[in-house]
GROMACS .gro file of C-alpha atoms in nm:
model
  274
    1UNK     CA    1   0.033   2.769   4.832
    2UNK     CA    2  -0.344   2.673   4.772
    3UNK     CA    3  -0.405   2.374   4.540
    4UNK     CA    4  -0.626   2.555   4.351
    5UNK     CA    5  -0.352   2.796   4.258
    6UNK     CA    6  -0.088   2.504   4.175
    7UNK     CA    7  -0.338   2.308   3.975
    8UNK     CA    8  -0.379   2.634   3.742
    9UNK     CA    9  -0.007   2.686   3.725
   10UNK     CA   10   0.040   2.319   3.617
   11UNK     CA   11  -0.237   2.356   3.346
   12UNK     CA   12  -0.120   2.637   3.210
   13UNK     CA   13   0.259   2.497   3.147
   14UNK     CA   14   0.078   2.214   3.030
   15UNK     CA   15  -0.087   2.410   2.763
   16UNK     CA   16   0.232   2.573   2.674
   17UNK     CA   17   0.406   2.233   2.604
   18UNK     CA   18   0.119   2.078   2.402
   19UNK     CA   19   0.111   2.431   2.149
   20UNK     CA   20   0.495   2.386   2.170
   21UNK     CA   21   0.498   2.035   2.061
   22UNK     CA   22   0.238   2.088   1.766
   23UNK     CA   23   0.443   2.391   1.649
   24UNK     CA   24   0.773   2.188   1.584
   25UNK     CA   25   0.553   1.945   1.408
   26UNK     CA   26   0.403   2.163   1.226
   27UNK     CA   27   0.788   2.287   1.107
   28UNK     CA   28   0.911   1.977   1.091
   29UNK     CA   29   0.632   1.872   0.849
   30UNK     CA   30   0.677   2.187   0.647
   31UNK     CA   31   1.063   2.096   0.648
   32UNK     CA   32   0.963   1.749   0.501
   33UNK     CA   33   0.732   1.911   0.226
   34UNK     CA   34   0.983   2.142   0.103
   35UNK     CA   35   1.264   1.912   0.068
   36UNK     CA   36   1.013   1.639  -0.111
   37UNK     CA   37   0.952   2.010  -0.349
   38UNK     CA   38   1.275   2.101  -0.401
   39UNK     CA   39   1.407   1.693  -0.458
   40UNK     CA   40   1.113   1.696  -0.793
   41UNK     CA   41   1.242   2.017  -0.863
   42UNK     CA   42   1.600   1.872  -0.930
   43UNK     CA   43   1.468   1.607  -1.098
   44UNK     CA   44   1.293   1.840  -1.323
   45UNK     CA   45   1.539   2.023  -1.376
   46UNK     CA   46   1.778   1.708  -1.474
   47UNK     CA   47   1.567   1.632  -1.744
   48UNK     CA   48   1.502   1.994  -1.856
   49UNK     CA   49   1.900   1.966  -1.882
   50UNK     CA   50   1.900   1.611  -2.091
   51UNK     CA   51   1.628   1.779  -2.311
   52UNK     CA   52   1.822   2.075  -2.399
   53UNK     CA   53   2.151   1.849  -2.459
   54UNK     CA   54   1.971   1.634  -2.687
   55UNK     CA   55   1.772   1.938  -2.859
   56UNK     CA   56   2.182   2.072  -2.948
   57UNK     CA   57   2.273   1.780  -3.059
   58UNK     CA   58   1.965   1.795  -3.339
   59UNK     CA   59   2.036   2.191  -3.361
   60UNK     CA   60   2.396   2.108  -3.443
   61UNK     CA   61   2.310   1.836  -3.700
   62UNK     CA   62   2.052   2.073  -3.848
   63UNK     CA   63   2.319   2.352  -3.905
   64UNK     CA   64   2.545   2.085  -4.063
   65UNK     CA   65   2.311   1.969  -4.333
   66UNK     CA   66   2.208   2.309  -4.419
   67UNK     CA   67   2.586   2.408  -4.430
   68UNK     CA   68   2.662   2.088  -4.662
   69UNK     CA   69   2.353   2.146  -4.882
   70UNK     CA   70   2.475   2.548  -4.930
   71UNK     CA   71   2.804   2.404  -5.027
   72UNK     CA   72   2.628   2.176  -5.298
   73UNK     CA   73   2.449   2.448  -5.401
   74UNK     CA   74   2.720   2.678  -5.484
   75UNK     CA   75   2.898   2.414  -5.638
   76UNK     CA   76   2.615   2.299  -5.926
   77UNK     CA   77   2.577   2.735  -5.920
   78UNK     CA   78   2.954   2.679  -6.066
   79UNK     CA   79   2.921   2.419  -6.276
   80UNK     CA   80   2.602   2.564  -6.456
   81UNK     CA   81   2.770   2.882  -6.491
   82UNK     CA   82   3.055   2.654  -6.657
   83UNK     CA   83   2.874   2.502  -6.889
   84UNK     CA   84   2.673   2.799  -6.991
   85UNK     CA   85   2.997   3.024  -7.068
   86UNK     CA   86   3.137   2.684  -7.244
   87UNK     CA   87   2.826   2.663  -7.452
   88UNK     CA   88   2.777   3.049  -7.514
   89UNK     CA   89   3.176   3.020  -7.677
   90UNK     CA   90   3.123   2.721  -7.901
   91UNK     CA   91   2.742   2.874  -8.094
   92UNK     CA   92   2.886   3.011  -8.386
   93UNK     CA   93   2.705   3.143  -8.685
   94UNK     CA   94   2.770   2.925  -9.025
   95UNK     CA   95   2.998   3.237  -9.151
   96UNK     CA   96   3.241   3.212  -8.842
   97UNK     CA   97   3.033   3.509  -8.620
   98UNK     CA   98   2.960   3.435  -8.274
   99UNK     CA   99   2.586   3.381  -8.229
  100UNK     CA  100   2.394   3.672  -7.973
  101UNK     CA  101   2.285   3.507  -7.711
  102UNK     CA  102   2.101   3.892  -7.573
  103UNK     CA  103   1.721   3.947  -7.614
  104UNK     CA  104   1.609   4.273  -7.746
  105UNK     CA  105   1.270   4.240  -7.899
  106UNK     CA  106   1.026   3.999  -7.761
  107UNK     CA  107   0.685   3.986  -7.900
  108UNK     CA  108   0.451   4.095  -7.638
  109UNK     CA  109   0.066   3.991  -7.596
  110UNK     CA  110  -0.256   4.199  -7.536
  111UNK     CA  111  -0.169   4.248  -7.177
  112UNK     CA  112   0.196   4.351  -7.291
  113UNK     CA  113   0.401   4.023  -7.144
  114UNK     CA  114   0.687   3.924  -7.321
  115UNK     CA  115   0.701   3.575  -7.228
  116UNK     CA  116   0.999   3.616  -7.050
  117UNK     CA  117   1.055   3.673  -6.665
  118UNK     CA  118   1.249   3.995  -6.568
  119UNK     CA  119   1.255   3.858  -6.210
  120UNK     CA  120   1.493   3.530  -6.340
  121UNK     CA  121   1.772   3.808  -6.520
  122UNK     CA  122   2.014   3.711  -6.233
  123UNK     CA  123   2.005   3.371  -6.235
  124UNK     CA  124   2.280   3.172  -6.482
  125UNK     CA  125   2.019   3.029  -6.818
  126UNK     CA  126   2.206   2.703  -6.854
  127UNK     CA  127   2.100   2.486  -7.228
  128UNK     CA  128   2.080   2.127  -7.198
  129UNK     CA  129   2.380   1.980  -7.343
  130UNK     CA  130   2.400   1.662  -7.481
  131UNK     CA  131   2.739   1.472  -7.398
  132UNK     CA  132   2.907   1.179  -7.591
  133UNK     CA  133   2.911   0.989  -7.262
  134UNK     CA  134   2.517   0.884  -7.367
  135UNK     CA  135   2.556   0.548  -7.459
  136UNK     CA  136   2.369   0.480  -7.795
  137UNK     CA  137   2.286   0.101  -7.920
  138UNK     CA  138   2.434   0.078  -8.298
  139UNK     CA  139   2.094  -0.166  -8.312
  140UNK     CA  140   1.803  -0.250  -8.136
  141UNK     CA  141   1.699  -0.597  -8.037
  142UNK     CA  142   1.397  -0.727  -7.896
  143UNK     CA  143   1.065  -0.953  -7.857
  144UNK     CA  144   0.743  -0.985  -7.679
  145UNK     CA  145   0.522  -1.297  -7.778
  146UNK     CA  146   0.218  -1.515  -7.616
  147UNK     CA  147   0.056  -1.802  -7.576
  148UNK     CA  148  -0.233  -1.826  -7.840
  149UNK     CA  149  -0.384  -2.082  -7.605
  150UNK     CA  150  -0.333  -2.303  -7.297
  151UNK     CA  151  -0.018  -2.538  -7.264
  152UNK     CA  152  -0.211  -2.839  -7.143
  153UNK     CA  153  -0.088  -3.116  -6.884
  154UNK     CA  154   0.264  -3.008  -6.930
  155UNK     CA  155   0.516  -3.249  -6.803
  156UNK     CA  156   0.867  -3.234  -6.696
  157UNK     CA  157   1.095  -3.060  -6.902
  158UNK     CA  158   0.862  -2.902  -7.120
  159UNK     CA  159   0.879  -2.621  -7.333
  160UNK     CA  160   0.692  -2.359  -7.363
  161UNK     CA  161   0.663  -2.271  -7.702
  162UNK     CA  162   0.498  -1.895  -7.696
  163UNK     CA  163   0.366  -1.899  -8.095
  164UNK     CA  164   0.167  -1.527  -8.102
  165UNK     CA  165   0.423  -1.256  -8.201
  166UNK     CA  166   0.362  -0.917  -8.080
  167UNK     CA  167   0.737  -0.790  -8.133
  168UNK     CA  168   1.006  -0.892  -8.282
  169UNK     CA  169   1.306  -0.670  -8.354
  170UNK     CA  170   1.592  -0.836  -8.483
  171UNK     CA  171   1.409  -1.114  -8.572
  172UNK     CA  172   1.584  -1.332  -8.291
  173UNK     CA  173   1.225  -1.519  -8.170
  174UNK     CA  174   1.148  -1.837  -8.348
  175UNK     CA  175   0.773  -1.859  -8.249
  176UNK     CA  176   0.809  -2.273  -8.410
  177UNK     CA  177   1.052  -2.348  -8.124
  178UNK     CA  178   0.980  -2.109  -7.866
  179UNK     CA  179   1.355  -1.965  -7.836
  180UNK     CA  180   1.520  -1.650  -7.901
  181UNK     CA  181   1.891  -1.665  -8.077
  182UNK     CA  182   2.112  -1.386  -8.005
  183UNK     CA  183   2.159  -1.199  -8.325
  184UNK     CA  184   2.444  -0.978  -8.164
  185UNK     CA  185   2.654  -1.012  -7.838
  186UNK     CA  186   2.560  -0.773  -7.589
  187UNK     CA  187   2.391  -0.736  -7.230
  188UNK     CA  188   1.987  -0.906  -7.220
  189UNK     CA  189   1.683  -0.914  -7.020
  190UNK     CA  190   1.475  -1.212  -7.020
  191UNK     CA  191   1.102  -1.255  -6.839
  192UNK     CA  192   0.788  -1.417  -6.861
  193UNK     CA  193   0.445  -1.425  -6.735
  194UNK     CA  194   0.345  -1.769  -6.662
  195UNK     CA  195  -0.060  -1.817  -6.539
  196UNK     CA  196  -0.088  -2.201  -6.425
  197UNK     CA  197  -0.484  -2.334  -6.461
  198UNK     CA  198  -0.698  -2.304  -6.141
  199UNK     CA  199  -0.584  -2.580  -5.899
  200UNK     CA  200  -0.246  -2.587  -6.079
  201UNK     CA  201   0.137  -2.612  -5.983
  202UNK     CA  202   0.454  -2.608  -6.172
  203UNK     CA  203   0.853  -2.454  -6.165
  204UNK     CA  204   0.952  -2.304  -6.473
  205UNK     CA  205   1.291  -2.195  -6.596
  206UNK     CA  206   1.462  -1.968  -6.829
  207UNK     CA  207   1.754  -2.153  -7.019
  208UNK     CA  208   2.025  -2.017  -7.151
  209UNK     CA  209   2.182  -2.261  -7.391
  210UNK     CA  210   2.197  -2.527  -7.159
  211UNK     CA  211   2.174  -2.328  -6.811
  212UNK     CA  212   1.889  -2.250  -6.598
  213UNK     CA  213   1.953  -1.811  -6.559
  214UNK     CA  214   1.602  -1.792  -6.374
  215UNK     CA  215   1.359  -2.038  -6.148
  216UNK     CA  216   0.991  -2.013  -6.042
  217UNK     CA  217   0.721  -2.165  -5.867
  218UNK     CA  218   0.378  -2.101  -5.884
  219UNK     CA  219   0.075  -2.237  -5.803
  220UNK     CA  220  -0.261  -2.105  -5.832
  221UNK     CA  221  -0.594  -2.181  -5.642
  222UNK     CA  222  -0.917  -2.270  -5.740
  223UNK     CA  223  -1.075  -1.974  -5.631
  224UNK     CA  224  -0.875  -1.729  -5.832
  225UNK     CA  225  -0.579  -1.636  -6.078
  226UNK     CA  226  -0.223  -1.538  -5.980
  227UNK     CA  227   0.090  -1.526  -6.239
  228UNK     CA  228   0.486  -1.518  -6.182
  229UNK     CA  229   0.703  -1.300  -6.324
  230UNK     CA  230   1.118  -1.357  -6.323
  231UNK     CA  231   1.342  -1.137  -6.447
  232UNK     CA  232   1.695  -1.248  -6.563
  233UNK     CA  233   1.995  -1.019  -6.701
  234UNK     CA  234   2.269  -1.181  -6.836
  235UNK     CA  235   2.537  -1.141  -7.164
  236UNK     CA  236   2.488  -1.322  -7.463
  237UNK     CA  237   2.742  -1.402  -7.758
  238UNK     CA  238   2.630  -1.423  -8.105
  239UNK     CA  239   2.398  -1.744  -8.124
  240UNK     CA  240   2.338  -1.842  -7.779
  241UNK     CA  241   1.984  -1.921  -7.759
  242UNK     CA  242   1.748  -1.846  -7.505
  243UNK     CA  243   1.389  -2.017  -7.395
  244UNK     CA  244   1.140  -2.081  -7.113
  245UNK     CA  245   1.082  -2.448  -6.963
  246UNK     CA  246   0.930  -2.674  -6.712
  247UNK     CA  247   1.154  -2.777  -6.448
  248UNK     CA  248   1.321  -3.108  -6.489
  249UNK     CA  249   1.280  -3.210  -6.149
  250UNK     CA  250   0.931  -3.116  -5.994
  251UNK     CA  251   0.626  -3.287  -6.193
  252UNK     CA  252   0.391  -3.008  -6.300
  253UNK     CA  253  -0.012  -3.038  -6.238
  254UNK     CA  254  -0.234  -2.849  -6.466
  255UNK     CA  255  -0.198  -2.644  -6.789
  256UNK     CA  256  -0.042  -2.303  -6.875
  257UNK     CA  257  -0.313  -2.102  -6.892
  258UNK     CA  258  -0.402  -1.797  -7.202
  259UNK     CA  259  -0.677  -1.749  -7.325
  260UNK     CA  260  -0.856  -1.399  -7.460
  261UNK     CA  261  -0.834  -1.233  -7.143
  262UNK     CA  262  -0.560  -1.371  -6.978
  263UNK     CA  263  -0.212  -1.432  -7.118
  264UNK     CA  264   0.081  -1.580  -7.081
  265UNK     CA  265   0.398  -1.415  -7.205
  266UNK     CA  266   0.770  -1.414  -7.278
  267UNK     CA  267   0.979  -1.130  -7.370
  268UNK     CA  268   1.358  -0.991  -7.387
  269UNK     CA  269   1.538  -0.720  -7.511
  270UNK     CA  270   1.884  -0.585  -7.522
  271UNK     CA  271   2.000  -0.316  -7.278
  272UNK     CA  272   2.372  -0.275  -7.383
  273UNK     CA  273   2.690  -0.361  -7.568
  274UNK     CA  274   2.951  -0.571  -7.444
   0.00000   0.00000   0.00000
């Protein structure tokens, strides 16, 4: 066979191999692509999953509250309702005759309304009772009073004897001592407002009798005022006295400050029987 003729033969199954090879890795790429697709895919699809589990759970919690809040619903419906019927059978006219509770005339304005919305006629129109169960103090008892001016270079276990009387029901402050005597037993509040002077420190109490109820620190700057406030609520028996002092332990610098803008305070007043 001539050369010539071989040589074309070998090129040409040369050819065929090289198109054959780039084929395959052409698929085999493709292959590779589509798996890398469809592996994000499942991933997607995971999460899609997770996100619909989790938006159930919320769905389910939603329809829980909404069925626990139509249960509530109906059941202050009821009680209303109650209370209305119980109400519309104890009116009675002063001759024994049940009072009518129905509308029949209405005066009407220029424009012809009534005053009263036809719209509401099926809805229960409940009164506002009032119960026994509204605890009502037999007396009232309480105080507000000031400083008139500053406290100056207080020391230890100092009292602050708050002379201006604002209020005084009861007539339990003694604005010569600065305490407050329990006229009747029952449950208090106690508090003050206490402004040190600028650059000052001190810890002040409220006393009961003999007992510290209430502590405080405060200590203002020189560039500006600041006040504390405690609160205390405690029972008192007939005669136990209250009142404010420094602390017995940590030495005080400065004054308590009031002056015409600015005032210290003390106050209490009686919240309930015993």
């Amino acid at each position: 066979m001539d050369l010539n003729v071989l040589c074309l033969i070998f090129a040409q199954v040369f050819v065929t191999c090289v198109f054959a090879i780039s084929e395959n890795s052409d698929v085999h790429s493709k292959i590779l692509l589509i798996e890398k697709t469809i592996e994000a895919q499942g991933i997607e699809i995971a999460g899609l999953r997770g996100t619909v589990k989790i938006q159930q759970i919320e769905i389910n919690r939603l329809n829980e509250m909404v069925k626990n809040l139509q249960e509530v619903n109906k059941h202050d419906k009821e009680i209303q309702i109650g209370a209305f019927q119980t109400n519309e059978n104890n009116l009675e006219t002063k001759n024994g005759g049940k009072v009518d509770l129905n509308v029949t005339d209405s005066p009407q304005d220029a424009k012809g309304y009534t005053g009263i919305d036809n719209n509401l006629d099926d809805k229960p129109r409940v009164s506002r009772l009032l119960t026994d169960s509204v605890p009502v103090l037999p007396s009232s008892v309480a105080f507000y009073v000031q400083l008139s001016t500053s406290e100056q270079n207080i020391g230890k276990h100092h009292p602050i004897v708050f002379d201006h009387v604002i209020l005084n029901v009861g007539t339990g402050y003694n604005k010569h001592s600065g305490t407050f005597t329990a006229p009747t037993s029952g449950i208090y509040v106690f508090t003050f407002t206490l402004f040190p002077s600028r650059g000052g420190s001190m810890a002040v109490n409220i006393f009961k009798n003999s007992e510290v109820i209430a502590q405080s620190y405060t200590q203002m700057r020189t560039d500006t005022f600041s006040a504390t406030t405690p609160i205390a609520v405690i029972d008192m028996n007939v005669g136990d006295i209250v009142f404010v002092r420094s602390s017995s332990t940590y030495q005080p610098h400065g004054d308590v400050y009031s002056d015409v803008n600015l005032k210290s305070s003390f106050a209490g007043w009686k919240i309930a029987e015993l």
